[in-house]
PDB file of C-alpha atoms in Angstrom:
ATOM      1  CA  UNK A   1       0.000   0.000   0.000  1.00 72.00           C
ATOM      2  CA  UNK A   2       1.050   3.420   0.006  1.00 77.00           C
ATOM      3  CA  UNK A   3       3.123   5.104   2.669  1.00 86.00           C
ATOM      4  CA  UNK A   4       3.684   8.723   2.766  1.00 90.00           C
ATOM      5  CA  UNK A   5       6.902  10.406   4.740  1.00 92.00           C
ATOM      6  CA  UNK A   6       7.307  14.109   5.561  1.00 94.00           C
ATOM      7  CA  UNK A   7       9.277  16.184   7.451  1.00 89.00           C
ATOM      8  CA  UNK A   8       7.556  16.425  11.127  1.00 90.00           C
ATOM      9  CA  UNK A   9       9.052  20.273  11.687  1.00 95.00           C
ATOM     10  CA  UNK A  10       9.827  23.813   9.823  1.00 96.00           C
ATOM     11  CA  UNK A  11      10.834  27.099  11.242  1.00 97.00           C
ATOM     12  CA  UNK A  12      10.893  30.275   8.518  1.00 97.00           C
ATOM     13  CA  UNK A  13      10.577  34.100   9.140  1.00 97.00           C
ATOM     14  CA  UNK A  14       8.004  35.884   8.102  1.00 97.00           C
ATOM     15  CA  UNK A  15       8.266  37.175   4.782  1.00 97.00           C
ATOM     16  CA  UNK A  16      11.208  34.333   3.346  1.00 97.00           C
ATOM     17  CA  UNK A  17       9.331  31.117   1.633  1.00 97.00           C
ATOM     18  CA  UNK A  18       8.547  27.787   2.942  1.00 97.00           C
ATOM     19  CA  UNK A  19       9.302  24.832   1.315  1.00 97.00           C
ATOM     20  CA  UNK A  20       7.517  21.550   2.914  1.00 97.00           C
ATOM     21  CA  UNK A  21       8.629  18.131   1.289  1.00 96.00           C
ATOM     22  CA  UNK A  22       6.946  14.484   1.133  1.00 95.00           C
ATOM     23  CA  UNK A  23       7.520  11.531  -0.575  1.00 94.00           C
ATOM     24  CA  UNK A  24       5.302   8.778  -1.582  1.00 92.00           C
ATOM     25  CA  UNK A  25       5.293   5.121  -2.498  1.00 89.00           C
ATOM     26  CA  UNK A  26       2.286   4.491  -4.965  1.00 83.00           C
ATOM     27  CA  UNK A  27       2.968   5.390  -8.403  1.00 79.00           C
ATOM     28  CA  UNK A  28      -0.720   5.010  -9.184  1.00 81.00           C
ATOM     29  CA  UNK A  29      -1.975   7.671  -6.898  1.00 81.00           C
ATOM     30  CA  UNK A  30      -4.652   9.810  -9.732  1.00 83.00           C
ATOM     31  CA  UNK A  31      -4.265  12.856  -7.134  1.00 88.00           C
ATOM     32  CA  UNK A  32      -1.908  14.035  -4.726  1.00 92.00           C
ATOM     33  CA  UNK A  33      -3.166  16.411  -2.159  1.00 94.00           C
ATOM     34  CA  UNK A  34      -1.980  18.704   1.132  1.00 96.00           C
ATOM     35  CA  UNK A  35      -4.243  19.466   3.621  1.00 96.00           C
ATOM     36  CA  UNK A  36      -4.120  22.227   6.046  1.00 97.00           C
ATOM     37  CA  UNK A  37      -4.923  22.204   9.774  1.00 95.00           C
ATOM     38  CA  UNK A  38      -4.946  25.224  11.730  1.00 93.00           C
ATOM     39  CA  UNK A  39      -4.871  24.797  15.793  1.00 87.00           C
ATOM     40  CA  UNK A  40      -7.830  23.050  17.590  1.00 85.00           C
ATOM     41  CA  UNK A  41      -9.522  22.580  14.083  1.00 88.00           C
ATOM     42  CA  UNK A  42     -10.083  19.569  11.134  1.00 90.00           C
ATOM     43  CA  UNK A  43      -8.220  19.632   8.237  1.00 93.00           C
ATOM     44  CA  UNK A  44      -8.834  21.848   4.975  1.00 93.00           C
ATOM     45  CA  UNK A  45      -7.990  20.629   1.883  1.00 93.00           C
ATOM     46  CA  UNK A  46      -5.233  23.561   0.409  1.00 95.00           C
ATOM     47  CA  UNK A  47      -4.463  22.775  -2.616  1.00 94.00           C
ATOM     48  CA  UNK A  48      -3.762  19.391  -5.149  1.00 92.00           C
ATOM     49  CA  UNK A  49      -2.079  18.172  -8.347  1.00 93.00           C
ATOM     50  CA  UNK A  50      -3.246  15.993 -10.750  1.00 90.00           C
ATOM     51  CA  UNK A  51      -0.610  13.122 -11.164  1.00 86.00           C
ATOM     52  CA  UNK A  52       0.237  13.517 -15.051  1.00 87.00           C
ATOM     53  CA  UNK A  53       0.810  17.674 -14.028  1.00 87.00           C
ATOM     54  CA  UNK A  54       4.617  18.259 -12.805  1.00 91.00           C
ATOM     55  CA  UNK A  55       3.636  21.656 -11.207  1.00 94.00           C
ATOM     56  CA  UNK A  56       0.526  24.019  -9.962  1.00 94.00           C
ATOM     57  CA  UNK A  57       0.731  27.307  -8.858  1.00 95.00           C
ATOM     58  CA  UNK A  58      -2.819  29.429  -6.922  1.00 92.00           C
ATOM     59  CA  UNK A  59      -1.599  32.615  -5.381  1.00 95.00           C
ATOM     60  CA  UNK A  60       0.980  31.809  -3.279  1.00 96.00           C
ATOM     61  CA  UNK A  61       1.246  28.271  -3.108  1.00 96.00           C
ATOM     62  CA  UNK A  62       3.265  26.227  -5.514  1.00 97.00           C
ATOM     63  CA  UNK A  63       3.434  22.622  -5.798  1.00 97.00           C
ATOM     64  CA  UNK A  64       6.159  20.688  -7.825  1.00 96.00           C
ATOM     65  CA  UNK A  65       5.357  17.166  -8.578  1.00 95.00           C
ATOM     66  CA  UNK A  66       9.188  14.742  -9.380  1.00 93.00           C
ATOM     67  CA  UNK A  67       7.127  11.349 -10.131  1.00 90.00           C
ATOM     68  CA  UNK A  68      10.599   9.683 -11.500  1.00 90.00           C
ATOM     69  CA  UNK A  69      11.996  10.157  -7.464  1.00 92.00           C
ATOM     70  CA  UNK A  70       7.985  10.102  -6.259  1.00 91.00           C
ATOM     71  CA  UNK A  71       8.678  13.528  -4.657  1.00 94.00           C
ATOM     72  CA  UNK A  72       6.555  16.377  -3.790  1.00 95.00           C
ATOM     73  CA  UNK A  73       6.545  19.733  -2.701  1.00 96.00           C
ATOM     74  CA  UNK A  74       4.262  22.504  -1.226  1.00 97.00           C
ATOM     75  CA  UNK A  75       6.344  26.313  -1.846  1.00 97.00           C
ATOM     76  CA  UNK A  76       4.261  28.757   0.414  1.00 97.00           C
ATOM     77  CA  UNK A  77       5.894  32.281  -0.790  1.00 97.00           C
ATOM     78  CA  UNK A  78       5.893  35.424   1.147  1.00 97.00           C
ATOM     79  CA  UNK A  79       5.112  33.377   4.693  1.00 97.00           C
ATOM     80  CA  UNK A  80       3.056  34.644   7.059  1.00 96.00           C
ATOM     81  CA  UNK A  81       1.962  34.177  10.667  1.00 95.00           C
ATOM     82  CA  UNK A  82      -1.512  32.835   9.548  1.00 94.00           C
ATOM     83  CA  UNK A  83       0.019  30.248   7.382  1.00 96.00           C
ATOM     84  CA  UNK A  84       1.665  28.714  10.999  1.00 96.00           C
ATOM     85  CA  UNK A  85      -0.395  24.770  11.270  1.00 96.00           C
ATOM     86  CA  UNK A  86       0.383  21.309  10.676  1.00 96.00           C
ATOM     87  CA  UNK A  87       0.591  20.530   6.788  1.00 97.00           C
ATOM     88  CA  UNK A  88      -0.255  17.102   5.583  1.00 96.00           C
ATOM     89  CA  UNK A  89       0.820  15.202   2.300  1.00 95.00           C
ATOM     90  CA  UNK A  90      -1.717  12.784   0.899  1.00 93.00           C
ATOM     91  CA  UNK A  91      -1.877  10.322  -1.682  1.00 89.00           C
ATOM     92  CA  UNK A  92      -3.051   6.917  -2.993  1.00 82.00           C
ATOM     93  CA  UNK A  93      -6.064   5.826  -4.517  1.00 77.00           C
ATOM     94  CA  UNK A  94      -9.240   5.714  -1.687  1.00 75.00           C
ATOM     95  CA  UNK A  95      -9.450   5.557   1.166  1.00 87.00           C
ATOM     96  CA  UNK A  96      -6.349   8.230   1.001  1.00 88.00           C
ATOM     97  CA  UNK A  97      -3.170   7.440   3.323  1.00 90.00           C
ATOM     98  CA  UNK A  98      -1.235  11.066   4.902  1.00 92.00           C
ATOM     99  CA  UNK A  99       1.868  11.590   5.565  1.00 93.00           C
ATOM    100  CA  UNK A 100       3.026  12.388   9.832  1.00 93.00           C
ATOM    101  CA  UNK A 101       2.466  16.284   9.390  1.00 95.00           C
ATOM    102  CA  UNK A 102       4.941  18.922   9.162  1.00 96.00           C
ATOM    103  CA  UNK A 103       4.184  21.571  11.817  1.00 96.00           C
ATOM    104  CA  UNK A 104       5.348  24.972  10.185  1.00 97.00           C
ATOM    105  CA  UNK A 105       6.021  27.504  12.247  1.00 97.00           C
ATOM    106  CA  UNK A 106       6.106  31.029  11.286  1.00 96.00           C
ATOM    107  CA  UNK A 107       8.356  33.844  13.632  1.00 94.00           C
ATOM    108  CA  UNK A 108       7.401  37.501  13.104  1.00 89.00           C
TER     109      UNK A 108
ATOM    110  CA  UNK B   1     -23.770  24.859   9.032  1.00 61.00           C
ATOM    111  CA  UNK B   2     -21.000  22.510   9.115  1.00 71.00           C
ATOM    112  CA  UNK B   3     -21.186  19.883   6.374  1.00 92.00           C
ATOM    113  CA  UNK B   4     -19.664  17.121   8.359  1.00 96.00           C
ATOM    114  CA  UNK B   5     -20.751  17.116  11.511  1.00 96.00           C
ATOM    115  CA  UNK B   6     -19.049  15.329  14.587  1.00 97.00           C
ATOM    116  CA  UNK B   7     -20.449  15.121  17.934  1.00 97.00           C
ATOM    117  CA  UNK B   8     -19.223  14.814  20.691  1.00 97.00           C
ATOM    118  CA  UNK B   9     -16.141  16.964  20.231  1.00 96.00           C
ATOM    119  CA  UNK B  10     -14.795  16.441  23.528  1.00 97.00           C
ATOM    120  CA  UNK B  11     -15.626  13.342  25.751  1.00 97.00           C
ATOM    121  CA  UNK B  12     -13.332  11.870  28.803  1.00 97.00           C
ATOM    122  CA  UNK B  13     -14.008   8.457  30.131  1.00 96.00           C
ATOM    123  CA  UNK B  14     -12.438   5.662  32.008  1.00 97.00           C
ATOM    124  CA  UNK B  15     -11.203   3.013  31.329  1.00 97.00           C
ATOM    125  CA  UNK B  16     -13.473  -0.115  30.380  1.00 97.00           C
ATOM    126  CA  UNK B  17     -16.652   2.151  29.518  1.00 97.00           C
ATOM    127  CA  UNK B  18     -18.448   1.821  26.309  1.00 96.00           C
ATOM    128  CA  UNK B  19     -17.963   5.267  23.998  1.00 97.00           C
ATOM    129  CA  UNK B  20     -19.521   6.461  20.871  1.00 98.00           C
ATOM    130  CA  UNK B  21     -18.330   8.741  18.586  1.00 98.00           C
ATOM    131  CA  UNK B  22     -21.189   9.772  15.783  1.00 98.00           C
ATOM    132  CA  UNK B  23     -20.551  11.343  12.231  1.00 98.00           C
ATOM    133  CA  UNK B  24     -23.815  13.139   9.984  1.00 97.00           C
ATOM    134  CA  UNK B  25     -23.285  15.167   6.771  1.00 97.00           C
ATOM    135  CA  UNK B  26     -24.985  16.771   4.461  1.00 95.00           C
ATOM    136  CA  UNK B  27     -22.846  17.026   1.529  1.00 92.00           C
ATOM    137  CA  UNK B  28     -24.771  13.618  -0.061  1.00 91.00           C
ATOM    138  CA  UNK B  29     -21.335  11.496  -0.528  1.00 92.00           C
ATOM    139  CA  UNK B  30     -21.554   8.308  -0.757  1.00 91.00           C
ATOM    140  CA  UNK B  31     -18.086   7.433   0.965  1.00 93.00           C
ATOM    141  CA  UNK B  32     -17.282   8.104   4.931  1.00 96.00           C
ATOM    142  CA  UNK B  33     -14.088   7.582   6.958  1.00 97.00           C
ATOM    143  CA  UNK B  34     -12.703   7.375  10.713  1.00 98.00           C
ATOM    144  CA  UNK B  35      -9.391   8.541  11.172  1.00 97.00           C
ATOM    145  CA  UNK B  36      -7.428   9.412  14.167  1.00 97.00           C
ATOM    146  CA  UNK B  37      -4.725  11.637  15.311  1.00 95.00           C
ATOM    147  CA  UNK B  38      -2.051  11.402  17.121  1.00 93.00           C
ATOM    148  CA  UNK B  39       0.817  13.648  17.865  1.00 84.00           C
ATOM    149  CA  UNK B  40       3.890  12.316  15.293  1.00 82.00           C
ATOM    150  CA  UNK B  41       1.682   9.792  13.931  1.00 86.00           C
ATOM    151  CA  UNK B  42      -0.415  11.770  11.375  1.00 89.00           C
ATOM    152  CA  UNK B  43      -3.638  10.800  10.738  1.00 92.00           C
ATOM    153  CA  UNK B  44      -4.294   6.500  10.820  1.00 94.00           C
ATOM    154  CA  UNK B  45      -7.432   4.797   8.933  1.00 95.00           C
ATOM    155  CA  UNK B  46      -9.826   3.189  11.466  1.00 97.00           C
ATOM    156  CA  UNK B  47     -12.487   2.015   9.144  1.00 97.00           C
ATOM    157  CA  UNK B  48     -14.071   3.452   5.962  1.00 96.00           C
ATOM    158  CA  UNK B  49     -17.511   2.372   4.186  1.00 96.00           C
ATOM    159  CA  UNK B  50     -17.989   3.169   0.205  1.00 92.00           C
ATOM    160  CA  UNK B  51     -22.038   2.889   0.628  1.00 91.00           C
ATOM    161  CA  UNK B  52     -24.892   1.921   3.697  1.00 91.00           C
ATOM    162  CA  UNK B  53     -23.689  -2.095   3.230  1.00 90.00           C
ATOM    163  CA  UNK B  54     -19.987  -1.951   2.789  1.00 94.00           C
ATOM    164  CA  UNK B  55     -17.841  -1.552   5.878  1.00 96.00           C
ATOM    165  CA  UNK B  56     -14.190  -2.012   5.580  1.00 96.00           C
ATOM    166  CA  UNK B  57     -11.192  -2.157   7.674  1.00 96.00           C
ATOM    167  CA  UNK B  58      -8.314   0.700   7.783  1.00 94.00           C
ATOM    168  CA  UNK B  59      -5.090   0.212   9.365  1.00 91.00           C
ATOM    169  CA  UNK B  60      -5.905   0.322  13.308  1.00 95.00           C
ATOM    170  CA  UNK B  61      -9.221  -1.247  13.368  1.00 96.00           C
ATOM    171  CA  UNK B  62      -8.805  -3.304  16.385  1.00 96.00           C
ATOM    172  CA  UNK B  63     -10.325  -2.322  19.516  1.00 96.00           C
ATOM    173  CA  UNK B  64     -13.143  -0.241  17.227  1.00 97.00           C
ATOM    174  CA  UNK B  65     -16.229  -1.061  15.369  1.00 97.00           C
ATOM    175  CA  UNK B  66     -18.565   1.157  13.469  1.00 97.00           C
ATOM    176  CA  UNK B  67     -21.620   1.013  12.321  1.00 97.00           C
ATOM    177  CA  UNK B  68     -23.260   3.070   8.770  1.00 96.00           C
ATOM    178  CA  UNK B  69     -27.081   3.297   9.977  1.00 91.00           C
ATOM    179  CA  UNK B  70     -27.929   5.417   6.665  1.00 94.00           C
ATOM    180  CA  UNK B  71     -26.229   6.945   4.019  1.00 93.00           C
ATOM    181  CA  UNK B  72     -25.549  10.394   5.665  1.00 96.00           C
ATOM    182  CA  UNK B  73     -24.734   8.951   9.329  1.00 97.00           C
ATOM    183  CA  UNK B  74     -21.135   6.871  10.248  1.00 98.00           C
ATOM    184  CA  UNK B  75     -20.359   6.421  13.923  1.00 98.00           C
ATOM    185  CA  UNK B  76     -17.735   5.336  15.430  1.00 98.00           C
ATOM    186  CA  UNK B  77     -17.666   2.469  19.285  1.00 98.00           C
ATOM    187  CA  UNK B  78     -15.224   1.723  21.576  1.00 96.00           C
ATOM    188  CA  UNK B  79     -16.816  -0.813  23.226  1.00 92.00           C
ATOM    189  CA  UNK B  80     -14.164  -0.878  25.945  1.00 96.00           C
ATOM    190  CA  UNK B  81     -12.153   1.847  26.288  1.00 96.00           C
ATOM    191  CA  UNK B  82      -8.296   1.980  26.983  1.00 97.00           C
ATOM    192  CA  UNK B  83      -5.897   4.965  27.972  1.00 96.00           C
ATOM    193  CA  UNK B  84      -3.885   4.783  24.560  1.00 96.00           C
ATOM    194  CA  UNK B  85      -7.139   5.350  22.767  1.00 97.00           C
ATOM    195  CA  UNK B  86      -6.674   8.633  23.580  1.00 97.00           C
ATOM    196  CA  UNK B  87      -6.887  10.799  20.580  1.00 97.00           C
ATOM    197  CA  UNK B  88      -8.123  13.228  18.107  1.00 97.00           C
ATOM    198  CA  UNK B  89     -10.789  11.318  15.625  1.00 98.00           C
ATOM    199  CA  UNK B  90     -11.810  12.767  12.422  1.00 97.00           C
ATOM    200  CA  UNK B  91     -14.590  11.637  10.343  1.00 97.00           C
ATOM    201  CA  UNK B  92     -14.217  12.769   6.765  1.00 96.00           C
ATOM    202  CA  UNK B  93     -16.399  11.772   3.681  1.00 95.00           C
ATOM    203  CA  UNK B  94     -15.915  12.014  -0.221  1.00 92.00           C
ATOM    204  CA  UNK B  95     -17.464  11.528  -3.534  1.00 84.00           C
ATOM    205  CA  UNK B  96     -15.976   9.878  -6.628  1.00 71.00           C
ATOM    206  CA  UNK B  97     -19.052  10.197  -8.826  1.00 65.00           C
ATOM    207  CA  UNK B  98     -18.748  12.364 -11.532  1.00 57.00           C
ATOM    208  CA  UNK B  99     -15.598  14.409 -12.120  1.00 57.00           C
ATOM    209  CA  UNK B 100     -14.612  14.484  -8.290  1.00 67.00           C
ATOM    210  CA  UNK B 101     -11.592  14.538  -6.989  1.00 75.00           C
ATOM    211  CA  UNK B 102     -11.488  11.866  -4.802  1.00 78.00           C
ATOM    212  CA  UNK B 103     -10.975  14.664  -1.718  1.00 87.00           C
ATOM    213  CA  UNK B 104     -11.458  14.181   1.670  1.00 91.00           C
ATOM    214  CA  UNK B 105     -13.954  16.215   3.738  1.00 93.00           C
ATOM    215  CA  UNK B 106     -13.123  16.448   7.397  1.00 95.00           C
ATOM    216  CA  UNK B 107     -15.414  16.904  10.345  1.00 95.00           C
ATOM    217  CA  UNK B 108     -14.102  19.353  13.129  1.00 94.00           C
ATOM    218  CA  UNK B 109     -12.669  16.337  15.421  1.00 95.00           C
ATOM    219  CA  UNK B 110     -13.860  14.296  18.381  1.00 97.00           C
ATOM    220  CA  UNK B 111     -11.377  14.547  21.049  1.00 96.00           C
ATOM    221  CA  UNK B 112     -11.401  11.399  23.710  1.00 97.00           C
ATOM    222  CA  UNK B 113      -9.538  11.287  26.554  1.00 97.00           C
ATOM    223  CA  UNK B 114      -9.758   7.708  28.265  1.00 97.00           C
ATOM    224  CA  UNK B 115      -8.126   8.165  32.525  1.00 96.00           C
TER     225      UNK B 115
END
């Protein structure tokens, strides 16, 4: 089945770019997604990439897709204290398997 | 309105009592999930159902049952509870029909706390 890894922790300034990473096993995954949750709240889907796309850009997010090294990436430019939650990589065909998290936090 | 809808959102209990965690929504998909978090561990399958007579097991399904009384309602028993149950559940639901995405739609969480 598919496993997911990510890195569990991130520290940027506000204002520099984040870059959160995650790799996944299943090849055959249609979608790849990252989720968003902010404190004491569910997750929100943020954004997604269609598996046959190599990247995606809405406003400020960016997300590079590698599917030779199964690789992908979430670029959040121009970071801000409101973008400070736990970001999760997800993937594989339903039901949908996440990666650990990566808690980014954002100093002022 | 929240479209999934979990209830309760906090509970404690002790150990050995029966708890139920219940899941509604109104978004009409036909697919509903139990997850649970845990600090470090990401979020871990319980049990998912595709429609009202399919019920499947996720990753950690021992220790839990569930039970899909209709197709807009998915809850979630520990019929004996145990201190490292203690977590943050999520119920999410999806639809493939159509030109979907296969996303997931959480719930707001159900946090137990089993003494």
């Amino acid at each position: 089945g598919e496993d997911v890894e990510q890195s569990l922790f991130l520290s940027v300034r506000e204002g520099d770019s984040s870059v959160i990473n995650c790799t996944y096993t299943d090849s055959s995954s249609t979608y790849l997604y990252w989720y968003k949750q902010e404190p004491g709240a569910g997750l929100q889907l943020l954004t997604y990439i269609f598996s046959n796309m190599d990247m995606k850009q809405d406003q400020r997010l960016t997300v590079l897709l590698n599917k030779k090294d199964k690789h992908l990436s979430l670029r959040i430019a121009d970071t801000q204290t409101g973008d400070s939650a736990i970001y999760f990589c997800a993937g594989g065909n339903t039901p949908l398997v996440f990666g650990k998290g990566t808690r980014l936090s954002v100093i002022a | 309105d929240a479209d999934v809808t979990q209830t309760p959102r906090n509970r404690i209990t002790k150990t050995g009592k029966r708890i139920m965690l219940e899941c509604s929504q109104t978004k009409g998909h036909d697919r509903m999930y139990w997850y649970r978090q845990d600090p470090g561990l990401g979020l871990r399958l319980i049990y998912y159902s595709f429609d009202v007579k399919d019920i499947n097991k996720g990753e950690i399904s021992d220790g839990y049952s569930v039970s899909r009384q209709a197709q807009a309602k998915f809850s979630l028993s520990l019929e004996s509870a145990i201190p490292n149950q203690t977590a943050l559940y999520f119920c999410a639901t999806s639809d493939f029909r159509g030109t979907g995405t296969g996303e997931l739609f959480f719930g707001e969480g159900s946090r137990l706390t089993v003494l």
